Each structure stands twice: as structure tokens, then as C-alpha cells.
PDB file of C-alpha atoms in Angstrom:
ATOM      1  CA  UNK O   1      -0.061  -0.055   0.003  1.00 66.00           C
ATOM      2  CA  UNK O   2       1.347   3.411  -0.866  1.00 80.00           C
ATOM      3  CA  UNK O   3       2.286   5.652   1.825  1.00 92.00           C
ATOM      4  CA  UNK O   4       0.727   9.213   1.965  1.00 96.00           C
ATOM      5  CA  UNK O   5       4.093  10.543   1.395  1.00 97.00           C
ATOM      6  CA  UNK O   6       4.533   8.943  -1.812  1.00 97.00           C
ATOM      7  CA  UNK O   7       1.070   9.650  -3.032  1.00 97.00           C
ATOM      8  CA  UNK O   8      -0.613  12.740  -4.483  1.00 98.00           C
ATOM      9  CA  UNK O   9      -0.219  15.758  -2.564  1.00 98.00           C
ATOM     10  CA  UNK O  10      -0.782  19.664  -3.178  1.00 98.00           C
ATOM     11  CA  UNK O  11       0.832  22.700  -1.427  1.00 98.00           C
ATOM     12  CA  UNK O  12       0.049  26.320  -1.133  1.00 98.00           C
ATOM     13  CA  UNK O  13       2.259  29.282  -0.601  1.00 98.00           C
ATOM     14  CA  UNK O  14       1.620  33.187  -0.459  1.00 98.00           C
ATOM     15  CA  UNK O  15       4.055  36.281  -0.765  1.00 98.00           C
ATOM     16  CA  UNK O  16       2.842  39.259   1.095  1.00 98.00           C
ATOM     17  CA  UNK O  17       3.065  42.809   2.185  1.00 98.00           C
ATOM     18  CA  UNK O  18       4.372  41.785   5.529  1.00 97.00           C
ATOM     19  CA  UNK O  19       4.068  39.580   8.606  1.00 96.00           C
ATOM     20  CA  UNK O  20       0.841  40.624  10.178  1.00 97.00           C
ATOM     21  CA  UNK O  21      -1.893  38.210   9.253  1.00 97.00           C
ATOM     22  CA  UNK O  22      -4.581  40.848  10.409  1.00 97.00           C
ATOM     23  CA  UNK O  23      -3.494  43.771   8.482  1.00 97.00           C
ATOM     24  CA  UNK O  24      -1.004  42.655   5.664  1.00 98.00           C
ATOM     25  CA  UNK O  25      -1.964  41.526   2.151  1.00 98.00           C
ATOM     26  CA  UNK O  26      -1.347  38.864  -0.365  1.00 98.00           C
ATOM     27  CA  UNK O  27       0.758  39.925  -3.221  1.00 98.00           C
ATOM     28  CA  UNK O  28       1.221  36.656  -5.014  1.00 98.00           C
ATOM     29  CA  UNK O  29       0.138  33.092  -4.188  1.00 98.00           C
ATOM     30  CA  UNK O  30       0.541  29.574  -5.808  1.00 98.00           C
ATOM     31  CA  UNK O  31      -1.033  26.160  -5.537  1.00 98.00           C
ATOM     32  CA  UNK O  32       0.950  23.267  -6.753  1.00 98.00           C
ATOM     33  CA  UNK O  33      -0.270  19.677  -7.199  1.00 98.00           C
ATOM     34  CA  UNK O  34       1.979  16.648  -7.943  1.00 98.00           C
ATOM     35  CA  UNK O  35       0.303  13.128  -8.137  1.00 97.00           C
ATOM     36  CA  UNK O  36       3.572  11.083  -7.335  1.00 97.00           C
ATOM     37  CA  UNK O  37       7.292  11.599  -6.211  1.00 97.00           C
ATOM     38  CA  UNK O  38       9.159  12.950  -9.529  1.00 95.00           C
ATOM     39  CA  UNK O  39       6.077  13.614 -11.385  1.00 96.00           C
ATOM     40  CA  UNK O  40       4.972  16.699 -13.234  1.00 96.00           C
ATOM     41  CA  UNK O  41       3.965  19.531 -10.798  1.00 97.00           C
ATOM     42  CA  UNK O  42       0.916  21.239 -12.004  1.00 98.00           C
ATOM     43  CA  UNK O  43       1.195  24.983 -10.683  1.00 98.00           C
ATOM     44  CA  UNK O  44      -1.439  27.712 -10.662  1.00 98.00           C
ATOM     45  CA  UNK O  45      -0.100  31.138  -9.803  1.00 98.00           C
ATOM     46  CA  UNK O  46      -1.839  34.363  -8.892  1.00 98.00           C
ATOM     47  CA  UNK O  47      -0.412  37.915  -8.859  1.00 98.00           C
ATOM     48  CA  UNK O  48      -2.205  40.662  -6.708  1.00 98.00           C
ATOM     49  CA  UNK O  49      -2.388  44.426  -6.726  1.00 98.00           C
ATOM     50  CA  UNK O  50      -3.032  44.634  -3.033  1.00 97.00           C
ATOM     51  CA  UNK O  51      -4.293  48.023  -3.307  1.00 95.00           C
ATOM     52  CA  UNK O  52      -1.954  49.191  -0.448  1.00 96.00           C
ATOM     53  CA  UNK O  53       1.912  50.241  -0.804  1.00 96.00           C
ATOM     54  CA  UNK O  54       4.179  47.373  -0.461  1.00 97.00           C
ATOM     55  CA  UNK O  55       6.855  48.133   1.923  1.00 96.00           C
ATOM     56  CA  UNK O  56      10.532  48.071   0.483  1.00 96.00           C
ATOM     57  CA  UNK O  57      11.554  45.492   3.270  1.00 97.00           C
ATOM     58  CA  UNK O  58       8.754  43.396   1.743  1.00 97.00           C
ATOM     59  CA  UNK O  59       9.904  43.866  -1.886  1.00 97.00           C
ATOM     60  CA  UNK O  60      13.512  43.201  -0.823  1.00 96.00           C
ATOM     61  CA  UNK O  61      12.353  39.702   0.019  1.00 96.00           C
ATOM     62  CA  UNK O  62      10.169  38.604  -2.837  1.00 97.00           C
ATOM     63  CA  UNK O  63      11.084  41.308  -5.474  1.00 96.00           C
ATOM     64  CA  UNK O  64       7.613  42.421  -6.180  1.00 97.00           C
ATOM     65  CA  UNK O  65       7.508  46.230  -6.571  1.00 97.00           C
ATOM     66  CA  UNK O  66       4.244  48.472  -6.485  1.00 95.00           C
ATOM     67  CA  UNK O  67       4.732  49.345 -10.286  1.00 96.00           C
ATOM     68  CA  UNK O  68       4.994  45.761 -11.180  1.00 97.00           C
ATOM     69  CA  UNK O  69       2.084  44.654  -9.262  1.00 97.00           C
ATOM     70  CA  UNK O  70      -0.169  47.682 -10.402  1.00 96.00           C
ATOM     71  CA  UNK O  71       0.788  46.903 -13.886  1.00 97.00           C
ATOM     72  CA  UNK O  72       0.345  43.151 -14.018  1.00 98.00           C
ATOM     73  CA  UNK O  73      -1.521  42.283 -10.788  1.00 98.00           C
ATOM     74  CA  UNK O  74      -5.261  41.534 -10.540  1.00 98.00           C
ATOM     75  CA  UNK O  75      -7.837  42.996  -7.781  1.00 97.00           C
ATOM     76  CA  UNK O  76      -7.681  41.001  -4.735  1.00 98.00           C
ATOM     77  CA  UNK O  77     -11.446  40.107  -4.582  1.00 98.00           C
ATOM     78  CA  UNK O  78     -11.552  37.727  -7.544  1.00 98.00           C
ATOM     79  CA  UNK O  79      -8.133  36.388  -6.718  1.00 98.00           C
ATOM     80  CA  UNK O  80      -8.835  35.391  -3.121  1.00 98.00           C
ATOM     81  CA  UNK O  81     -12.124  33.594  -4.154  1.00 98.00           C
ATOM     82  CA  UNK O  82     -10.194  31.631  -6.880  1.00 98.00           C
ATOM     83  CA  UNK O  83      -7.595  30.678  -4.288  1.00 98.00           C
ATOM     84  CA  UNK O  84     -10.324  29.542  -1.599  1.00 98.00           C
ATOM     85  CA  UNK O  85     -12.002  27.442  -4.487  1.00 97.00           C
ATOM     86  CA  UNK O  86      -8.613  26.009  -5.366  1.00 98.00           C
ATOM     87  CA  UNK O  87      -8.153  24.917  -1.803  1.00 98.00           C
ATOM     88  CA  UNK O  88     -11.590  23.582  -1.427  1.00 97.00           C
ATOM     89  CA  UNK O  89     -10.913  21.337  -4.595  1.00 97.00           C
ATOM     90  CA  UNK O  90      -8.192  19.688  -2.845  1.00 97.00           C
ATOM     91  CA  UNK O  91     -10.353  19.008   0.073  1.00 97.00           C
ATOM     92  CA  UNK O  92     -12.982  17.611  -1.966  1.00 96.00           C
ATOM     93  CA  UNK O  93     -10.178  15.312  -3.809  1.00 96.00           C
ATOM     94  CA  UNK O  94      -9.013  14.264  -0.320  1.00 95.00           C
ATOM     95  CA  UNK O  95      -5.434  15.652  -1.500  1.00 97.00           C
ATOM     96  CA  UNK O  96      -3.309  16.510   1.721  1.00 98.00           C
ATOM     97  CA  UNK O  97      -2.351  20.255   1.422  1.00 98.00           C
ATOM     98  CA  UNK O  98       1.277  21.200   2.447  1.00 98.00           C
ATOM     99  CA  UNK O  99       1.718  24.521   4.045  1.00 98.00           C
ATOM    100  CA  UNK O 100       4.816  25.859   5.464  1.00 98.00           C
ATOM    101  CA  UNK O 101       3.965  27.535   8.806  1.00 98.00           C
ATOM    102  CA  UNK O 102       0.009  27.145   7.902  1.00 98.00           C
ATOM    103  CA  UNK O 103      -1.213  29.670  10.737  1.00 98.00           C
ATOM    104  CA  UNK O 104       0.381  32.474   8.451  1.00 98.00           C
ATOM    105  CA  UNK O 105      -0.752  31.596   4.956  1.00 98.00           C
ATOM    106  CA  UNK O 106      -3.980  30.247   5.802  1.00 98.00           C
ATOM    107  CA  UNK O 107      -4.976  32.904   8.340  1.00 98.00           C
ATOM    108  CA  UNK O 108      -3.922  35.646   6.009  1.00 98.00           C
ATOM    109  CA  UNK O 109      -5.998  34.103   3.131  1.00 98.00           C
ATOM    110  CA  UNK O 110      -8.868  33.969   5.687  1.00 98.00           C
ATOM    111  CA  UNK O 111      -8.612  37.627   6.615  1.00 98.00           C
ATOM    112  CA  UNK O 112      -8.364  38.561   2.755  1.00 98.00           C
ATOM    113  CA  UNK O 113     -11.791  36.746   2.115  1.00 98.00           C
ATOM    114  CA  UNK O 114     -13.372  38.760   5.071  1.00 98.00           C
ATOM    115  CA  UNK O 115     -11.776  41.829   3.740  1.00 98.00           C
ATOM    116  CA  UNK O 116     -12.995  41.586   0.132  1.00 98.00           C
ATOM    117  CA  UNK O 117     -15.613  39.021   0.018  1.00 98.00           C
ATOM    118  CA  UNK O 118     -17.329  39.260   3.194  1.00 97.00           C
ATOM    119  CA  UNK O 119     -16.894  35.567   3.729  1.00 97.00           C
ATOM    120  CA  UNK O 120     -14.160  33.265   5.187  1.00 97.00           C
ATOM    121  CA  UNK O 121     -12.236  30.392   4.222  1.00 97.00           C
ATOM    122  CA  UNK O 122     -14.364  28.049   6.266  1.00 96.00           C
ATOM    123  CA  UNK O 123     -17.544  28.940   4.230  1.00 96.00           C
ATOM    124  CA  UNK O 124     -15.830  28.009   0.935  1.00 96.00           C
ATOM    125  CA  UNK O 125     -14.517  24.621   2.336  1.00 95.00           C
ATOM    126  CA  UNK O 126     -18.158  23.977   3.363  1.00 89.00           C
ATOM    127  CA  UNK O 127     -17.754  21.549   6.132  1.00 80.00           C
ATOM    128  CA  UNK O 128     -15.055  19.687   4.286  1.00 89.00           C
ATOM    129  CA  UNK O 129     -11.871  20.677   6.225  1.00 90.00           C
ATOM    130  CA  UNK O 130      -8.502  20.759   4.739  1.00 95.00           C
ATOM    131  CA  UNK O 131      -6.180  18.289   5.675  1.00 97.00           C
ATOM    132  CA  UNK O 132      -2.965  20.093   6.103  1.00 98.00           C
ATOM    133  CA  UNK O 133       0.565  19.009   6.423  1.00 98.00           C
ATOM    134  CA  UNK O 134       3.138  21.611   7.806  1.00 98.00           C
ATOM    135  CA  UNK O 135       6.754  20.705   7.255  1.00 98.00           C
ATOM    136  CA  UNK O 136       7.705  23.297  10.190  1.00 98.00           C
ATOM    137  CA  UNK O 137       5.427  21.752  12.822  1.00 98.00           C
ATOM    138  CA  UNK O 138       6.485  17.989  11.655  1.00 98.00           C
ATOM    139  CA  UNK O 139      10.207  18.702  11.662  1.00 98.00           C
ATOM    140  CA  UNK O 140      10.195  20.514  15.040  1.00 98.00           C
ATOM    141  CA  UNK O 141       8.306  17.471  16.502  1.00 98.00           C
ATOM    142  CA  UNK O 142      10.156  14.716  14.722  1.00 98.00           C
ATOM    143  CA  UNK O 143      13.572  16.114  15.282  1.00 98.00           C
ATOM    144  CA  UNK O 144      12.963  18.344  18.224  1.00 96.00           C
ATOM    145  CA  UNK O 145      16.362  18.369  19.588  1.00 95.00           C
ATOM    146  CA  UNK O 146      18.243  19.525  16.590  1.00 96.00           C
ATOM    147  CA  UNK O 147      19.603  22.984  16.971  1.00 95.00           C
ATOM    148  CA  UNK O 148      19.361  25.845  14.385  1.00 94.00           C
ATOM    149  CA  UNK O 149      16.634  27.589  12.434  1.00 95.00           C
ATOM    150  CA  UNK O 150      13.934  25.970  10.627  1.00 97.00           C
ATOM    151  CA  UNK O 151      12.892  28.258   7.673  1.00 97.00           C
ATOM    152  CA  UNK O 152      12.120  26.840   4.417  1.00 97.00           C
ATOM    153  CA  UNK O 153      15.502  27.299   3.269  1.00 97.00           C
ATOM    154  CA  UNK O 154      17.174  25.587   6.357  1.00 97.00           C
ATOM    155  CA  UNK O 155      14.506  22.425   5.858  1.00 98.00           C
ATOM    156  CA  UNK O 156      15.658  22.235   2.276  1.00 98.00           C
ATOM    157  CA  UNK O 157      19.056  22.153   3.394  1.00 97.00           C
ATOM    158  CA  UNK O 158      18.342  19.648   6.085  1.00 98.00           C
ATOM    159  CA  UNK O 159      16.236  17.320   3.548  1.00 98.00           C
ATOM    160  CA  UNK O 160      18.550  17.885   0.672  1.00 98.00           C
ATOM    161  CA  UNK O 161      15.700  19.452  -1.211  1.00 98.00           C
ATOM    162  CA  UNK O 162      16.654  21.893  -4.259  1.00 95.00           C
ATOM    163  CA  UNK O 163      15.089  25.398  -3.591  1.00 94.00           C
ATOM    164  CA  UNK O 164      15.599  27.417  -7.015  1.00 88.00           C
ATOM    165  CA  UNK O 165      14.419  30.806  -6.598  1.00 86.00           C
ATOM    166  CA  UNK O 166      13.395  31.244  -2.841  1.00 85.00           C
ATOM    167  CA  UNK O 167      10.343  33.649  -2.009  1.00 90.00           C
ATOM    168  CA  UNK O 168       8.841  32.905  -5.334  1.00 96.00           C
ATOM    169  CA  UNK O 169       5.411  31.256  -4.511  1.00 97.00           C
ATOM    170  CA  UNK O 170       5.521  28.472  -6.690  1.00 97.00           C
ATOM    171  CA  UNK O 171       9.128  27.666  -5.989  1.00 97.00           C
ATOM    172  CA  UNK O 172       8.446  27.952  -2.123  1.00 98.00           C
ATOM    173  CA  UNK O 173       5.253  25.792  -2.475  1.00 98.00           C
ATOM    174  CA  UNK O 174       7.027  22.880  -4.561  1.00 98.00           C
ATOM    175  CA  UNK O 175       9.999  22.906  -2.233  1.00 98.00           C
ATOM    176  CA  UNK O 176       7.532  22.756   0.758  1.00 98.00           C
ATOM    177  CA  UNK O 177       5.963  19.722  -0.787  1.00 98.00           C
ATOM    178  CA  UNK O 178       9.183  18.074  -1.591  1.00 98.00           C
ATOM    179  CA  UNK O 179      10.378  18.679   2.006  1.00 98.00           C
ATOM    180  CA  UNK O 180       7.232  16.849   3.287  1.00 98.00           C
ATOM    181  CA  UNK O 181       7.970  13.880   1.172  1.00 98.00           C
ATOM    182  CA  UNK O 182      11.650  13.775   2.271  1.00 98.00           C
ATOM    183  CA  UNK O 183      10.652  13.948   5.909  1.00 98.00           C
ATOM    184  CA  UNK O 184       8.156  11.436   5.396  1.00 97.00           C
ATOM    185  CA  UNK O 185      10.859   8.813   4.075  1.00 97.00           C
ATOM    186  CA  UNK O 186      13.155   9.867   6.629  1.00 98.00           C
ATOM    187  CA  UNK O 187      10.828   9.308   9.534  1.00 98.00           C
ATOM    188  CA  UNK O 188       9.057   6.404   7.797  1.00 97.00           C
ATOM    189  CA  UNK O 189       8.793   4.180  10.923  1.00 96.00           C
ATOM    190  CA  UNK O 190       6.971   6.957  12.803  1.00 96.00           C
ATOM    191  CA  UNK O 191       4.737   8.190  10.056  1.00 95.00           C
ATOM    192  CA  UNK O 192       3.945   5.269   7.647  1.00 89.00           C
ATOM    193  CA  UNK O 193       0.955   4.004  10.044  1.00 93.00           C
ATOM    194  CA  UNK O 194      -0.580   7.432  10.340  1.00 96.00           C
ATOM    195  CA  UNK O 195      -3.174   8.780   8.026  1.00 96.00           C
ATOM    196  CA  UNK O 196      -2.845  12.368   6.749  1.00 96.00           C
ATOM    197  CA  UNK O 197      -6.016  12.971   8.603  1.00 96.00           C
ATOM    198  CA  UNK O 198      -4.752  11.693  11.876  1.00 97.00           C
ATOM    199  CA  UNK O 199      -1.541  13.617  11.363  1.00 98.00           C
ATOM    200  CA  UNK O 200      -3.513  16.681  10.761  1.00 98.00           C
ATOM    201  CA  UNK O 201      -5.142  16.317  14.272  1.00 98.00           C
ATOM    202  CA  UNK O 202      -1.803  15.442  15.923  1.00 98.00           C
ATOM    203  CA  UNK O 203      -0.017  18.502  14.398  1.00 98.00           C
ATOM    204  CA  UNK O 204      -2.527  20.965  16.164  1.00 98.00           C
ATOM    205  CA  UNK O 205      -1.562  19.368  19.527  1.00 98.00           C
ATOM    206  CA  UNK O 206       2.030  19.328  18.501  1.00 98.00           C
ATOM    207  CA  UNK O 207       1.863  23.147  17.500  1.00 98.00           C
ATOM    208  CA  UNK O 208       0.310  23.988  20.787  1.00 98.00           C
ATOM    209  CA  UNK O 209       3.037  22.308  22.599  1.00 97.00           C
ATOM    210  CA  UNK O 210       5.723  23.981  20.518  1.00 97.00           C
ATOM    211  CA  UNK O 211       4.092  27.653  20.846  1.00 97.00           C
ATOM    212  CA  UNK O 212       4.014  26.909  24.674  1.00 96.00           C
ATOM    213  CA  UNK O 213       7.727  26.068  24.540  1.00 95.00           C
ATOM    214  CA  UNK O 214       8.607  29.363  22.568  1.00 94.00           C
ATOM    215  CA  UNK O 215       6.480  31.364  24.771  1.00 95.00           C
ATOM    216  CA  UNK O 216       8.172  30.052  27.801  1.00 95.00           C
ATOM    217  CA  UNK O 217      11.542  30.860  26.116  1.00 93.00           C
ATOM    218  CA  UNK O 218      10.300  34.280  25.390  1.00 94.00           C
ATOM    219  CA  UNK O 219       9.382  34.770  29.150  1.00 94.00           C
ATOM    220  CA  UNK O 220      12.865  33.632  30.305  1.00 94.00           C
ATOM    221  CA  UNK O 221      14.415  36.124  28.108  1.00 95.00           C
ATOM    222  CA  UNK O 222      12.395  38.931  29.148  1.00 95.00           C
ATOM    223  CA  UNK O 223      10.199  39.290  25.959  1.00 93.00           C
ATOM    224  CA  UNK O 224       6.509  39.975  26.213  1.00 87.00           C
ATOM    225  CA  UNK O 225       5.764  38.547  22.603  1.00 89.00           C
ATOM    226  CA  UNK O 226       3.004  36.489  22.480  1.00 90.00           C
ATOM    227  CA  UNK O 227       2.763  33.027  20.777  1.00 94.00           C
ATOM    228  CA  UNK O 228      -0.201  31.843  19.281  1.00 96.00           C
ATOM    229  CA  UNK O 229      -1.179  28.136  19.544  1.00 97.00           C
ATOM    230  CA  UNK O 230      -3.927  27.814  16.904  1.00 97.00           C
ATOM    231  CA  UNK O 231      -3.098  25.646  13.982  1.00 98.00           C
ATOM    232  CA  UNK O 232      -3.773  25.681  11.212  1.00 98.00           C
ATOM    233  CA  UNK O 233      -5.971  28.585  11.277  1.00 97.00           C
ATOM    234  CA  UNK O 234      -5.920  31.343  13.851  1.00 97.00           C
ATOM    235  CA  UNK O 235      -9.614  32.386  14.824  1.00 93.00           C
ATOM    236  CA  UNK O 236     -10.763  35.789  13.993  1.00 85.00           C
ATOM    237  CA  UNK O 237     -10.172  38.496  16.407  1.00 73.00           C
ATOM    238  CA  UNK O 238     -13.321  39.829  17.832  1.00 61.00           C
ATOM    239  CA  UNK O 239     -14.124  43.423  16.731  1.00 57.00           C
ATOM    240  CA  UNK O 240     -13.868  44.753  20.443  1.00 48.00           C
ATOM    241  CA  UNK O 241     -10.607  43.204  21.089  1.00 48.00           C
ATOM    242  CA  UNK O 242      -8.879  44.350  17.814  1.00 48.00           C
TER     243      UNK O 242
END
């Protein structure tokens, strides 16, 4: 029987105006699908005119300028709907969705849907929740004592995955997918008996524990920075608390 990491997978990634999921905007996104390891990757790419200035520090990371996005990007409302429908198709097909640091990309998409469509990601999924595989959460749990950073670039080096064109949404999504396949093979004895749905449930628990550990580390170092334990999507902040 084919293990999940040798079967069909999809992956999603965004590039944005910043790192605040409540306020920042999507400037590009990609959804890639691969039916088997080594198979052709089918990619859908979106370029968005966010309607707000792109900070220079964001442009420095992904290379997308205001001028380029105004000339070539589409308005956000139809794009975020297309993205949400694309993710819903993966859920209907029961295809696991790889999302590196899922609470960032999925929460940002949810907020864009609320902003531009008066809707939410959950409404588009229509009671068919995503089955998410987050390489960051998986790696931190399965190799918890390894020192060093765990960015996508770091994970690609660790799992010997080629990352050609970092911070391009298609490149990052494809690399995330390959990292999950490599991670599955490396930790096969611990993962092969778990279904993607079981892993989804476990990752929520693992991420919460990881968040508590990071919160404790911040406290020991005198930082008041808060770490959100929710995974793979952060709940909406009530208007009165915003």
C-alpha cells in the first residue's frame, strides 16, 4: 500500500506585504499539485495588486514592486475567491495540502476573504476541512533536539531538497511539498502508519506544545511577545478586542 508521502500531494504558498496576518495583504500566491514523487508539478499562480503600498523591506524579500503589481496584478477580490475554491478542490479530492507555517498563510487568506468577499475560508470549504501537512511543525516534532533555524531554506538544506528561487510562491510551494516527502521517508517508521487526517489532528497538538515552549523561552529572556497556539488557522479576533 502506498504511503501518503509517496502519493498525491498539493502545496500552497503566499508572498505578502508583511508578517501581520490581520493587516497585511497577499501580493502573490501559488497552488501546486503533484500526483507522485518525481511527477510533473501542475502549478497555478496568482499575482495581486493589493491596493496598498508594498513596503521596501517586503519587496527586498520577494522582488515584487508597487509598479510591477499595479501593471500586472489583479484585484484581490476575484483572486482570493479563486484561491479559496482551489483549496476547496483539494479537500474534495482528499488530497493533503502542504503549507509551510500554515497559520500564517491560511490565516492571511482567511482575512483577505473577510476583507474582500465578506466571507471566510471555512465557508468556501463548506464543512470539508483541509487536511494540512506543515513541514515546520512536523520537523520540529520529529527532530525536536536539532539546533538551528527551521525556515524553508533551512529545511531544504536539512532534507536535501533543491530550492531554486526562494520567495517565489511556486518555488516555495514546490519545495515545501518535496520537504514533506523527504521528511516522510526519513521518519517512515514513525509516520507510515498514520493517515494524513490523523497527522492533521496531531499537528494541532504538537504546534500548541511548540508554542508553549517558545512562549516560555520568550518569558525567560524578558520578552512579552505572544505566541499563538492555534493551528492551522488562527480564530478571528473579535472587533471589540482588535
